[in-house]
Amino acid sequence: MNEAIRPGVDNLPQAQEGPELSVIVPTFNERDNVTVLYRRLEATLINVAWEVVFVDDNSPDGTWDVVRALAQRDSRVRCVRRIGRRGLSGACIEGILASSAPFVAVIDADLQHDETQLPKMLLLLASDEADLVVGSRYIEGYKSEGFNKQRAGASALATEVARKMLRVEIADPMSGFFMIRRDRFEQLAPKLSVHGFKILLDLVATAHGGLRAVEIPYTFGARQHGESKLDSMVALDFLGLVLAKLSNDIVSLRFILFAMVGGIGLVVHLTTLFIALQLFKVPFPEAQAAGAIVAMTSNFILNNFLTYRDQRLKGLALLRGLIAFYIVCSVGLLANVGVAFSVYDQEPIWWLAGMAGALMGVVWNYAMSGLFVWRKK
């Protein structure tokens, strides 16, 4: 009687050797760039066994469709189309975890990163000289063809903040162009945030100096097609990530962003209250109610745009979400007042009671918003 065939990799037919390098490309509305990038990778990595994984956030311009057409012609091209999820960091993490090579690179689809540096980066990792190789904008030899002064200034400021507050050693932790050993990434992945834009900063901050990093200069090119995805809200996103890392990830990035939006809402509330009382002579109860409604509306819009950008509500769902947010925050206000009164009754220190109530309100609003407003589908 023949011995039963036991399942396992040893029983699989001999397959072609896998890739040595996986290139991860997060995309959103980059239809005109992906084919150009693919051809550049093909020309640059001619002596390397490679694959490219485009991780597309369901681009309205059909980027995923172009990638899929490329994949039909070349099995080294893969497409991960994400529906209901958005964000560069999350896309990079999913792409890396969906790949198979021992070395993985992250590069933007906008053609501004210098793909000709990939072989050099790979050599540094393969020779075990580093765990991480970063394309840096802040070391000798770097050149820029598409980095305007405003963006350069903001990036330099963010870099300085990150290096000082998080004690990050590398010169350019804000870079979006890097290569890392898969085994080191796998170790850090469970602690990384899927929200935000600065995956490299998250990596090096999470590693706490445990990554052997090498930086190399490159030429930052000009964007050929499409528009930059960076906007003013990225600053809040960055600050939230820094605070999350300072808390050693005890407090999540999303919660910090939610709380920051709440702080903005307080300013909106007080401003509305002042205008209603001083300019329009509205009685206090009505003015307070107006301030609360305007602040809740402001908070909802900002949270929908920033905190929950990966689950952003649109159309009729936006209206339903706003109504649900009003209800959640109204109950949160009761929780706020209840806790504040309870604390004040035990220890009549007004600011302590106020802070306790505010914290309870934020925690309630955050938890209930995740359950009833921005529910994961």
XYZ file of C-alpha atoms in Angstrom:
377
model
C 0.000 0.000 0.000
C 1.379 3.360 -0.967
C 2.222 5.754 1.826
C -0.222 8.649 1.999
C 1.094 11.880 0.615
C 1.482 14.283 3.479
C 0.756 17.962 2.880
C 3.672 20.347 3.003
C 6.024 22.384 0.886
C 8.275 19.369 0.291
C 5.545 17.738 -1.790
C 5.005 20.691 -4.079
C 6.332 20.505 -7.637
C 9.644 22.231 -8.312
C 8.932 25.875 -9.051
C 10.944 28.678 -10.536
C 13.110 30.506 -8.026
C 11.319 33.457 -6.447
C 12.282 37.122 -6.618
C 15.189 38.555 -4.670
C 13.643 42.024 -4.520
C 10.047 43.163 -4.140
C 9.350 46.779 -5.061
C 6.264 48.179 -3.330
C 4.522 51.112 -5.020
C 1.552 52.721 -3.228
C -0.701 54.451 -5.748
C -3.687 56.758 -5.914
C -4.602 58.402 -9.211
C -1.269 57.597 -10.862
C -2.629 56.118 -14.090
C -0.216 58.032 -16.319
C 2.853 57.127 -14.253
C 2.679 53.407 -13.515
C 3.642 52.176 -16.982
C 6.585 54.574 -17.113
C 7.749 53.406 -13.692
C 7.397 49.757 -14.706
C 9.588 50.329 -17.768
C 12.189 52.128 -15.671
C 12.274 49.258 -13.180
C 12.599 46.781 -16.024
C 15.592 48.672 -17.409
C 17.246 49.237 -14.021
C 16.808 45.769 -12.502
C 17.934 43.825 -15.548
C 20.320 41.650 -13.501
C 18.000 41.209 -10.513
C 15.165 38.745 -9.890
C 12.423 41.198 -8.984
C 8.713 41.794 -8.688
C 6.707 44.979 -8.317
C 3.568 45.198 -6.203
C 1.362 48.192 -6.920
C -0.970 48.802 -3.975
C -3.796 50.974 -5.226
C -6.411 52.660 -3.050
C -9.183 52.126 -5.602
C -8.112 55.118 -7.693
C -10.974 56.917 -9.466
C -8.733 57.305 -12.522
C -8.446 53.519 -12.890
C -4.771 53.154 -11.969
C -5.481 49.579 -10.881
C -6.800 48.756 -14.357
C -3.556 49.884 -15.997
C -1.538 47.822 -13.513
C -3.713 44.792 -14.152
C -3.070 45.119 -17.880
C 0.676 45.196 -17.189
C 0.337 42.107 -14.999
C -1.303 40.248 -17.880
C 1.870 40.755 -19.903
C 4.451 40.342 -17.131
C 4.005 37.997 -14.165
C 6.472 40.088 -12.162
C 3.806 42.784 -11.899
C 1.131 42.446 -9.234
C -1.797 44.614 -8.209
C -3.370 44.886 -4.768
C -6.560 46.906 -5.112
C -7.762 48.164 -1.736
C -11.441 49.024 -1.393
C -12.643 50.860 1.694
C -9.104 51.505 2.931
C -6.810 54.432 2.247
C -3.452 55.721 3.385
C 0.147 55.409 2.284
C 1.470 53.656 5.392
C -1.230 51.013 5.328
C -0.679 50.471 1.610
C 3.055 49.974 2.127
C 2.515 47.521 4.972
C -0.024 45.487 3.006
C 2.175 45.481 -0.067
C 5.257 44.308 1.803
C 3.345 41.582 3.622
C 1.826 40.443 0.320
C 5.250 40.124 -1.321
C 7.738 37.278 -1.047
C 11.291 38.533 -1.611
C 13.886 38.702 1.199
C 14.441 42.385 0.410
C 11.690 44.962 -0.123
C 11.841 48.514 -1.436
C 9.260 51.280 -1.189
C 9.152 53.868 -3.953
C 6.582 56.463 -4.984
C 4.706 56.159 -8.260
C 5.167 59.826 -9.156
C 8.605 59.181 -10.749
C 10.337 61.568 -8.336
C 12.391 58.865 -6.621
C 15.501 57.639 -8.410
C 14.935 53.980 -9.248
C 18.510 53.677 -10.571
C 19.663 53.568 -6.929
C 17.805 50.311 -6.273
C 20.681 47.981 -7.303
C 23.063 49.849 -4.991
C 20.569 49.651 -2.134
C 20.084 45.936 -2.762
C 23.830 45.302 -2.738
C 24.181 46.989 0.660
C 21.469 44.774 2.136
C 22.517 41.556 0.421
C 26.109 41.997 1.629
C 24.755 42.379 5.179
C 26.151 45.885 5.554
C 22.769 47.215 6.653
C 19.214 46.297 7.608
C 17.799 49.456 6.061
C 18.965 51.671 3.197
C 17.391 55.109 2.844
C 17.375 57.419 -0.144
C 18.252 60.621 1.702
C 17.694 64.274 0.873
C 19.967 65.534 3.620
C 23.379 64.106 2.841
C 26.092 65.183 0.428
C 25.404 64.263 -3.173
C 21.629 64.780 -3.101
C 20.141 66.742 -5.984
C 16.631 68.065 -6.475
C 14.719 68.795 -9.647
C 11.214 68.945 -8.179
C 11.322 69.942 -4.499
C 9.893 73.463 -4.135
C 11.019 75.750 -1.315
C 7.769 75.514 0.643
C 7.747 71.731 0.615
C 11.474 71.570 1.337
C 11.071 73.879 4.333
C 8.161 71.889 5.761
C 10.055 68.633 5.280
C 13.179 70.003 6.953
C 11.146 71.211 9.943
C 9.362 67.873 10.296
C 12.687 66.051 10.048
C 14.195 68.162 12.816
C 11.159 67.629 15.049
C 11.228 63.873 14.459
C 14.945 63.558 15.117
C 14.862 65.545 18.350
C 11.597 64.320 19.840
C 11.886 60.667 18.821
C 15.699 60.509 18.929
C 15.857 59.125 15.427
C 19.430 58.816 14.215
C 19.090 58.921 10.424
C 19.287 62.238 8.579
C 16.076 61.812 6.564
C 13.433 59.849 8.503
C 10.740 61.519 6.380
C 11.967 59.916 3.158
C 9.523 57.821 1.177
C 12.269 55.951 -0.676
C 13.952 53.076 1.138
C 14.772 49.367 1.126
C 14.672 47.006 4.097
C 15.332 43.378 4.919
C 12.097 41.435 5.058
C 12.960 39.636 8.297
C 13.526 42.949 10.092
C 10.316 44.404 8.710
C 8.328 41.346 9.791
C 9.603 41.819 13.340
C 8.447 45.443 13.445
C 5.226 45.152 11.429
C 2.840 44.321 14.321
C 3.742 47.609 16.025
C 3.416 49.855 12.971
C 0.506 52.196 12.358
C -1.557 51.607 9.232
C -2.603 55.265 9.289
C -0.650 58.225 8.024
C 2.013 58.859 5.425
C 5.404 58.438 7.088
C 6.050 54.715 7.140
C 9.844 55.119 7.375
C 9.610 57.358 10.441
C 7.310 54.800 12.038
C 9.793 52.022 11.255
C 12.885 53.686 12.683
C 11.039 55.059 15.725
C 9.546 51.651 16.479
C 12.951 49.966 16.122
C 14.452 52.243 18.829
C 17.858 52.225 17.169
C 17.738 48.518 16.387
C 18.108 48.926 12.621
C 21.522 49.220 11.003
C 20.785 52.053 8.600
C 22.773 53.395 5.667
C 21.762 56.516 3.749
C 22.618 57.210 0.138
C 22.020 60.385 -1.889
C 19.810 60.439 -4.952
C 18.300 62.852 -7.433
C 14.755 63.902 -6.554
C 13.003 64.295 -9.897
C 10.112 66.464 -10.998
C 6.608 65.003 -11.069
C 5.645 64.205 -14.661
C 1.907 63.575 -14.358
C -0.829 63.923 -11.753
C -0.895 65.927 -8.543
C 0.843 65.647 -5.190
C -1.187 63.874 -2.481
C 0.285 66.029 0.289
C -1.970 68.651 1.844
C -2.169 70.791 4.972
C -3.759 67.969 6.977
C -0.552 65.944 6.708
C 0.940 68.211 9.397
C -1.674 67.042 11.911
C -1.122 63.475 10.798
C 2.624 63.821 11.368
C 2.161 65.384 14.795
C -0.208 62.577 15.746
C 2.373 59.961 14.772
C 5.068 61.693 16.833
C 2.792 61.786 19.887
C 1.832 58.140 19.404
C 5.489 57.130 19.333
C 6.256 59.270 22.382
C 3.579 57.283 24.234
C 5.335 54.093 23.092
C 2.224 53.301 21.046
C 0.079 53.006 24.171
C -2.167 55.631 22.606
C -3.015 54.992 18.964
C -2.407 57.476 16.175
C -6.120 57.520 15.335
C -7.098 58.369 18.914
C -4.533 61.170 19.040
C -5.866 62.612 15.791
C -9.414 62.352 17.150
C -8.375 64.180 20.325
C -6.538 66.851 18.326
C -9.648 67.440 16.255
C -11.562 67.712 19.529
C -9.156 70.442 20.626
C -9.843 72.334 17.424
C -13.546 71.830 18.089
C -13.191 73.498 21.482
C -11.725 76.580 19.807
C -14.555 76.544 17.258
C -17.114 76.233 20.058
C -15.726 79.153 22.047
C -15.384 81.312 18.938
C -18.989 80.639 17.934
C -20.149 81.316 21.484
C -18.294 84.635 21.558
C -19.708 85.745 18.201
C -23.256 84.784 19.163
C -23.065 86.556 22.524
C -21.109 89.660 21.596
C -22.103 90.381 18.015
C -25.626 89.021 17.764
C -26.656 89.410 21.434
C -28.095 85.897 21.511
C -29.110 84.639 24.987
C -26.522 82.312 26.526
C -28.480 79.020 26.292
C -29.121 79.487 22.574
C -25.555 80.706 21.998
C -24.153 77.686 23.833
C -26.329 75.336 21.790
C -25.205 77.016 18.564
C -21.574 76.689 19.616
C -22.036 73.003 20.375
C -23.705 72.283 17.027
C -21.086 74.199 15.034
C -18.257 72.491 16.950
C -19.746 69.021 16.464
C -20.199 69.705 12.758
C -16.622 70.952 12.492
C -15.320 67.908 14.358
C -17.271 65.561 12.123
C -15.922 67.147 8.941
C -12.317 67.114 10.181
C -12.532 63.561 11.486
C -14.069 62.384 8.239
C -11.321 64.127 6.281
C -8.350 63.268 8.502
C -8.870 60.784 11.335
C -10.996 58.371 9.325
C -9.693 59.176 5.863
C -9.424 55.463 5.120
C -13.153 55.072 5.868
C -14.272 58.446 4.552
C -18.040 58.830 4.270
C -19.555 60.201 1.079
C -22.979 60.965 -0.334
C -25.954 59.858 1.730
C -23.646 58.016 4.134
C -22.117 61.393 5.005
C -25.489 62.746 6.157
C -26.297 59.593 8.119
C -22.868 59.749 9.705
C -23.334 63.382 10.729
C -26.629 62.594 12.462
C -25.053 59.604 14.221
C -22.125 61.798 15.276
C -24.520 64.366 16.773
C -26.150 61.611 18.828
C -22.835 60.109 19.938
C -21.454 63.488 21.002
C -24.659 64.417 22.824
C -24.395 61.273 24.936
C -20.679 61.975 25.333
C -21.539 65.379 26.759
C -23.697 63.712 29.413
C -20.834 61.336 30.226
C -18.473 64.311 30.414
C -20.681 66.194 32.865
C -21.433 63.090 34.930
C -17.780 62.190 35.440
C -16.837 65.811 36.137
C -19.523 66.125 38.822
C -18.465 62.817 40.364
C -14.802 63.833 40.556
C -15.647 67.301 41.849
C -17.848 65.796 44.543
C -14.904 63.730 45.781
C -12.220 66.383 45.295
C -13.489 69.940 44.676
C -10.710 70.970 42.302
C -12.400 72.465 39.264
C -9.628 71.910 36.721
C -9.124 68.284 37.758
C -12.844 67.589 37.486
C -12.987 69.380 34.153
C -10.083 67.385 32.725
C -11.564 64.102 33.949
C -14.882 64.929 32.321
C -13.242 66.018 29.075
C -11.165 62.826 28.934
C -14.254 60.720 29.499
C -16.053 62.606 26.742
C -13.212 62.102 24.264
C -12.895 58.383 25.039
C -16.661 57.890 24.735
C -16.934 59.842 21.499
C -13.966 58.014 20.001
C -15.200 54.549 20.935
C -18.784 55.153 19.848
C -17.781 56.941 16.645
C -15.811 53.879 15.614
C -18.828 51.675 16.308
C -21.677 53.746 14.909
C -20.315 56.487 12.620
C -17.229 55.188 10.824
C -17.990 51.504 11.002
C -15.697 49.148 9.132
C -17.583 47.379 6.405
